[in-house]
Amino acid sequence: MSTETAHETQNDLQRITAFLQPHLEARAVQALHALEEFPGFSIVEARGQGRGRGAGGTYVASEYDLTYQRHIRIEIVCRAAAVDLIVRTLAEAGWTGRRGDGVIFVSAVERFVRIREAGTPAAEMREGAR
């Protein structure tokens, strides 16, 4: 018996990864909630360096004094047809016009499995073996 969902068999799923400034989190979340088909998302706090090499464009060449910028990383998996709208929504929500606004990446999703659905047969088998 296959645990694949309808999502897994379609090759039209894309992953959108956006790095935005932390103070724009509420604006980005409200913009995503306003979409007709809310895609669901995960948010992770991140820090790193872009082309500016840290806050204010400074870079200290000591392993103890590195300067990083704080960002939030928003991860979204959606159908390919929704990618342009979601990318535009995130870009508008994250725009300040200043350096360090962030970046957005889009990549293909090779496989999508809902744990709730894929884990059910295994749990039933374990209970039956007891």
PDB file of C-alpha atoms in Angstrom:
ATOM      1  CA  MET A   1       0.000   0.000   0.000  1.00  0.00           C
ATOM      2  CA  SER A   2       1.401   3.367  -0.999  1.00  0.00           C
ATOM      3  CA  THR A   3       1.518   6.243   1.487  1.00  0.00           C
ATOM      4  CA  GLU A   4       1.937   8.807  -1.271  1.00  0.00           C
ATOM      5  CA  THR A   5      -0.551  11.633  -1.249  1.00  0.00           C
ATOM      6  CA  ALA A   6      -1.866  13.401  -4.321  1.00  0.00           C
ATOM      7  CA  HIS A   7       0.696  16.132  -3.611  1.00  0.00           C
ATOM      8  CA  GLU A   8       3.614  13.728  -3.971  1.00  0.00           C
ATOM      9  CA  THR A   9       2.691  12.510  -7.410  1.00  0.00           C
ATOM     10  CA  GLN A  10       2.536  15.997  -8.902  1.00  0.00           C
ATOM     11  CA  ASN A  11       5.705  17.776  -9.939  1.00  0.00           C
ATOM     12  CA  ASP A  12       4.248  21.239  -9.594  1.00  0.00           C
ATOM     13  CA  LEU A  13       5.225  21.915  -5.978  1.00  0.00           C
ATOM     14  CA  GLN A  14       7.716  24.698  -5.313  1.00  0.00           C
ATOM     15  CA  ARG A  15       9.488  25.877  -2.170  1.00  0.00           C
ATOM     16  CA  ILE A  16       9.782  29.592  -1.552  1.00  0.00           C
ATOM     17  CA  THR A  17      12.446  30.681   0.943  1.00  0.00           C
ATOM     18  CA  ALA A  18      12.446  34.356   1.874  1.00  0.00           C
ATOM     19  CA  PHE A  19      14.878  36.189   4.150  1.00  0.00           C
ATOM     20  CA  LEU A  20      13.297  39.388   5.492  1.00  0.00           C
ATOM     21  CA  GLN A  21      14.111  41.928   8.166  1.00  0.00           C
ATOM     22  CA  PRO A  22      12.681  40.824  11.537  1.00  0.00           C
ATOM     23  CA  HIS A  23      10.673  44.002  12.152  1.00  0.00           C
ATOM     24  CA  LEU A  24       8.659  43.249   8.980  1.00  0.00           C
ATOM     25  CA  GLU A  25       7.433  39.857  10.190  1.00  0.00           C
ATOM     26  CA  ALA A  26       3.911  41.051  11.071  1.00  0.00           C
ATOM     27  CA  ARG A  27       3.553  42.823   7.718  1.00  0.00           C
ATOM     28  CA  ALA A  28       4.627  39.674   5.831  1.00  0.00           C
ATOM     29  CA  VAL A  29       2.330  37.383   7.847  1.00  0.00           C
ATOM     30  CA  GLN A  30      -0.666  39.707   7.372  1.00  0.00           C
ATOM     31  CA  ALA A  31       0.028  39.851   3.633  1.00  0.00           C
ATOM     32  CA  LEU A  32       0.145  36.038   3.439  1.00  0.00           C
ATOM     33  CA  HIS A  33      -3.095  35.770   5.434  1.00  0.00           C
ATOM     34  CA  ALA A  34      -4.750  38.143   2.948  1.00  0.00           C
ATOM     35  CA  LEU A  35      -4.085  35.797   0.020  1.00  0.00           C
ATOM     36  CA  GLU A  36      -7.148  33.975  -1.268  1.00  0.00           C
ATOM     37  CA  GLU A  37      -5.442  30.593  -0.904  1.00  0.00           C
ATOM     38  CA  PHE A  38      -3.392  30.874   2.288  1.00  0.00           C
ATOM     39  CA  PRO A  39      -0.308  28.704   1.665  1.00  0.00           C
ATOM     40  CA  GLY A  40       0.828  28.016   5.239  1.00  0.00           C
ATOM     41  CA  PHE A  41       4.421  28.735   6.207  1.00  0.00           C
ATOM     42  CA  SER A  42       7.212  28.280   8.741  1.00  0.00           C
ATOM     43  CA  ILE A  43       9.283  31.088  10.222  1.00  0.00           C
ATOM     44  CA  VAL A  44      12.785  30.676  11.620  1.00  0.00           C
ATOM     45  CA  GLU A  45      15.060  33.339  13.072  1.00  0.00           C
ATOM     46  CA  ALA A  46      18.282  33.536  11.069  1.00  0.00           C
ATOM     47  CA  ARG A  47      21.476  35.545  11.014  1.00  0.00           C
ATOM     48  CA  GLY A  48      24.075  35.918   8.326  1.00  0.00           C
ATOM     49  CA  GLN A  49      25.917  38.208   5.985  1.00  0.00           C
ATOM     50  CA  GLY A  50      24.950  39.385   2.551  1.00  0.00           C
ATOM     51  CA  ARG A  51      27.024  41.326   0.085  1.00  0.00           C
ATOM     52  CA  GLY A  52      27.365  44.084   2.689  1.00  0.00           C
ATOM     53  CA  ARG A  53      29.235  41.689   5.016  1.00  0.00           C
ATOM     54  CA  GLY A  54      27.208  42.423   8.113  1.00  0.00           C
ATOM     55  CA  ALA A  55      25.385  45.300   9.741  1.00  0.00           C
ATOM     56  CA  GLY A  56      26.417  48.669   8.356  1.00  0.00           C
ATOM     57  CA  GLY A  57      28.557  47.004   5.696  1.00  0.00           C
ATOM     58  CA  THR A  58      31.379  46.375   8.157  1.00  0.00           C
ATOM     59  CA  TYR A  59      33.250  43.129   8.418  1.00  0.00           C
ATOM     60  CA  VAL A  60      35.653  42.339  11.245  1.00  0.00           C
ATOM     61  CA  ALA A  61      38.170  39.666  10.273  1.00  0.00           C
ATOM     62  CA  SER A  62      38.301  38.019  13.683  1.00  0.00           C
ATOM     63  CA  GLU A  63      36.546  34.753  14.420  1.00  0.00           C
ATOM     64  CA  TYR A  64      35.324  36.252  17.713  1.00  0.00           C
ATOM     65  CA  ASP A  65      34.081  39.632  16.419  1.00  0.00           C
ATOM     66  CA  LEU A  66      32.058  38.740  13.337  1.00  0.00           C
ATOM     67  CA  THR A  67      29.109  40.999  12.679  1.00  0.00           C
ATOM     68  CA  TYR A  68      25.897  39.433  11.404  1.00  0.00           C
ATOM     69  CA  GLN A  69      22.556  40.783  10.298  1.00  0.00           C
ATOM     70  CA  ARG A  70      19.397  39.329  11.835  1.00  0.00           C
ATOM     71  CA  HIS A  71      16.663  38.138   9.498  1.00  0.00           C
ATOM     72  CA  ILE A  72      13.649  35.885   9.561  1.00  0.00           C
ATOM     73  CA  ARG A  73      13.459  32.987   7.131  1.00  0.00           C
ATOM     74  CA  ILE A  74       9.994  32.210   5.810  1.00  0.00           C
ATOM     75  CA  GLU A  75       9.531  28.791   4.157  1.00  0.00           C
ATOM     76  CA  ILE A  76       6.481  28.111   1.997  1.00  0.00           C
ATOM     77  CA  VAL A  77       5.600  25.081  -0.129  1.00  0.00           C
ATOM     78  CA  CYS A  78       2.952  25.792  -2.741  1.00  0.00           C
ATOM     79  CA  ARG A  79       1.772  24.919  -6.226  1.00  0.00           C
ATOM     80  CA  ALA A  80       3.783  26.424  -9.093  1.00  0.00           C
ATOM     81  CA  ALA A  81       0.777  28.492 -10.204  1.00  0.00           C
ATOM     82  CA  ALA A  82       0.878  30.430  -6.913  1.00  0.00           C
ATOM     83  CA  VAL A  83       4.624  31.174  -6.862  1.00  0.00           C
ATOM     84  CA  ASP A  84       4.578  34.530  -8.653  1.00  0.00           C
ATOM     85  CA  LEU A  85       1.797  35.908  -6.449  1.00  0.00           C
ATOM     86  CA  ILE A  86       3.465  34.741  -3.224  1.00  0.00           C
ATOM     87  CA  VAL A  87       6.904  36.037  -4.261  1.00  0.00           C
ATOM     88  CA  ARG A  88       5.393  39.413  -5.184  1.00  0.00           C
ATOM     89  CA  THR A  89       3.472  39.500  -1.886  1.00  0.00           C
ATOM     90  CA  LEU A  90       6.607  38.766   0.161  1.00  0.00           C
ATOM     91  CA  ALA A  91       8.727  41.226  -1.842  1.00  0.00           C
ATOM     92  CA  GLU A  92       6.203  44.019  -1.293  1.00  0.00           C
ATOM     93  CA  ALA A  93       5.837  43.190   2.421  1.00  0.00           C
ATOM     94  CA  GLY A  94       9.615  43.073   2.920  1.00  0.00           C
ATOM     95  CA  TRP A  95      10.532  46.158   0.900  1.00  0.00           C
ATOM     96  CA  THR A  96      12.031  49.176   2.654  1.00  0.00           C
ATOM     97  CA  GLY A  97      14.245  50.397  -0.180  1.00  0.00           C
ATOM     98  CA  ARG A  98      17.381  50.098   1.947  1.00  0.00           C
ATOM     99  CA  ARG A  99      20.300  47.694   1.902  1.00  0.00           C
ATOM    100  CA  GLY A 100      19.587  44.421   3.653  1.00  0.00           C
ATOM    101  CA  ASP A 101      15.924  44.118   2.640  1.00  0.00           C
ATOM    102  CA  GLY A 102      16.543  40.425   2.026  1.00  0.00           C
ATOM    103  CA  VAL A 103      16.255  37.846  -0.732  1.00  0.00           C
ATOM    104  CA  ILE A 104      13.773  35.267  -2.016  1.00  0.00           C
ATOM    105  CA  PHE A 105      14.658  31.867  -3.483  1.00  0.00           C
ATOM    106  CA  VAL A 106      12.361  29.493  -5.367  1.00  0.00           C
ATOM    107  CA  SER A 107      13.203  25.826  -5.869  1.00  0.00           C
ATOM    108  CA  ALA A 108      11.428  22.639  -6.918  1.00  0.00           C
ATOM    109  CA  VAL A 109      10.094  20.211  -4.332  1.00  0.00           C
ATOM    110  CA  GLU A 110      11.010  16.642  -5.244  1.00  0.00           C
ATOM    111  CA  ARG A 111       8.705  14.979  -2.748  1.00  0.00           C
ATOM    112  CA  PHE A 112       5.989  16.050  -0.325  1.00  0.00           C
ATOM    113  CA  VAL A 113       4.767  13.762   2.455  1.00  0.00           C
ATOM    114  CA  ARG A 114       2.322  14.623   5.216  1.00  0.00           C
ATOM    115  CA  ILE A 115       3.521  12.822   8.336  1.00  0.00           C
ATOM    116  CA  ARG A 116      -0.043  12.472   9.599  1.00  0.00           C
ATOM    117  CA  GLU A 117      -0.993  10.534   6.467  1.00  0.00           C
ATOM    118  CA  ALA A 118       2.250   8.643   5.858  1.00  0.00           C
ATOM    119  CA  GLY A 119       2.671   7.597   9.489  1.00  0.00           C
ATOM    120  CA  THR A 120      -0.806   6.091   9.912  1.00  0.00           C
ATOM    121  CA  PRO A 121      -0.199   2.643   8.323  1.00  0.00           C
ATOM    122  CA  ALA A 122       3.022   2.115  10.295  1.00  0.00           C
ATOM    123  CA  ALA A 123       1.306   2.997  13.580  1.00  0.00           C
ATOM    124  CA  GLU A 124      -1.580   0.644  12.806  1.00  0.00           C
ATOM    125  CA  MET A 125       0.847  -2.182  12.028  1.00  0.00           C
ATOM    126  CA  ARG A 126       2.671  -1.686  15.324  1.00  0.00           C
ATOM    127  CA  GLU A 127      -0.572  -1.722  17.300  1.00  0.00           C
ATOM    128  CA  GLY A 128      -1.714  -4.896  15.512  1.00  0.00           C
ATOM    129  CA  ALA A 129       1.563  -6.672  16.368  1.00  0.00           C
ATOM    130  CA  ARG A 130       1.058  -6.192  20.103  1.00  0.00           C
TER     131      ARG A 130
END
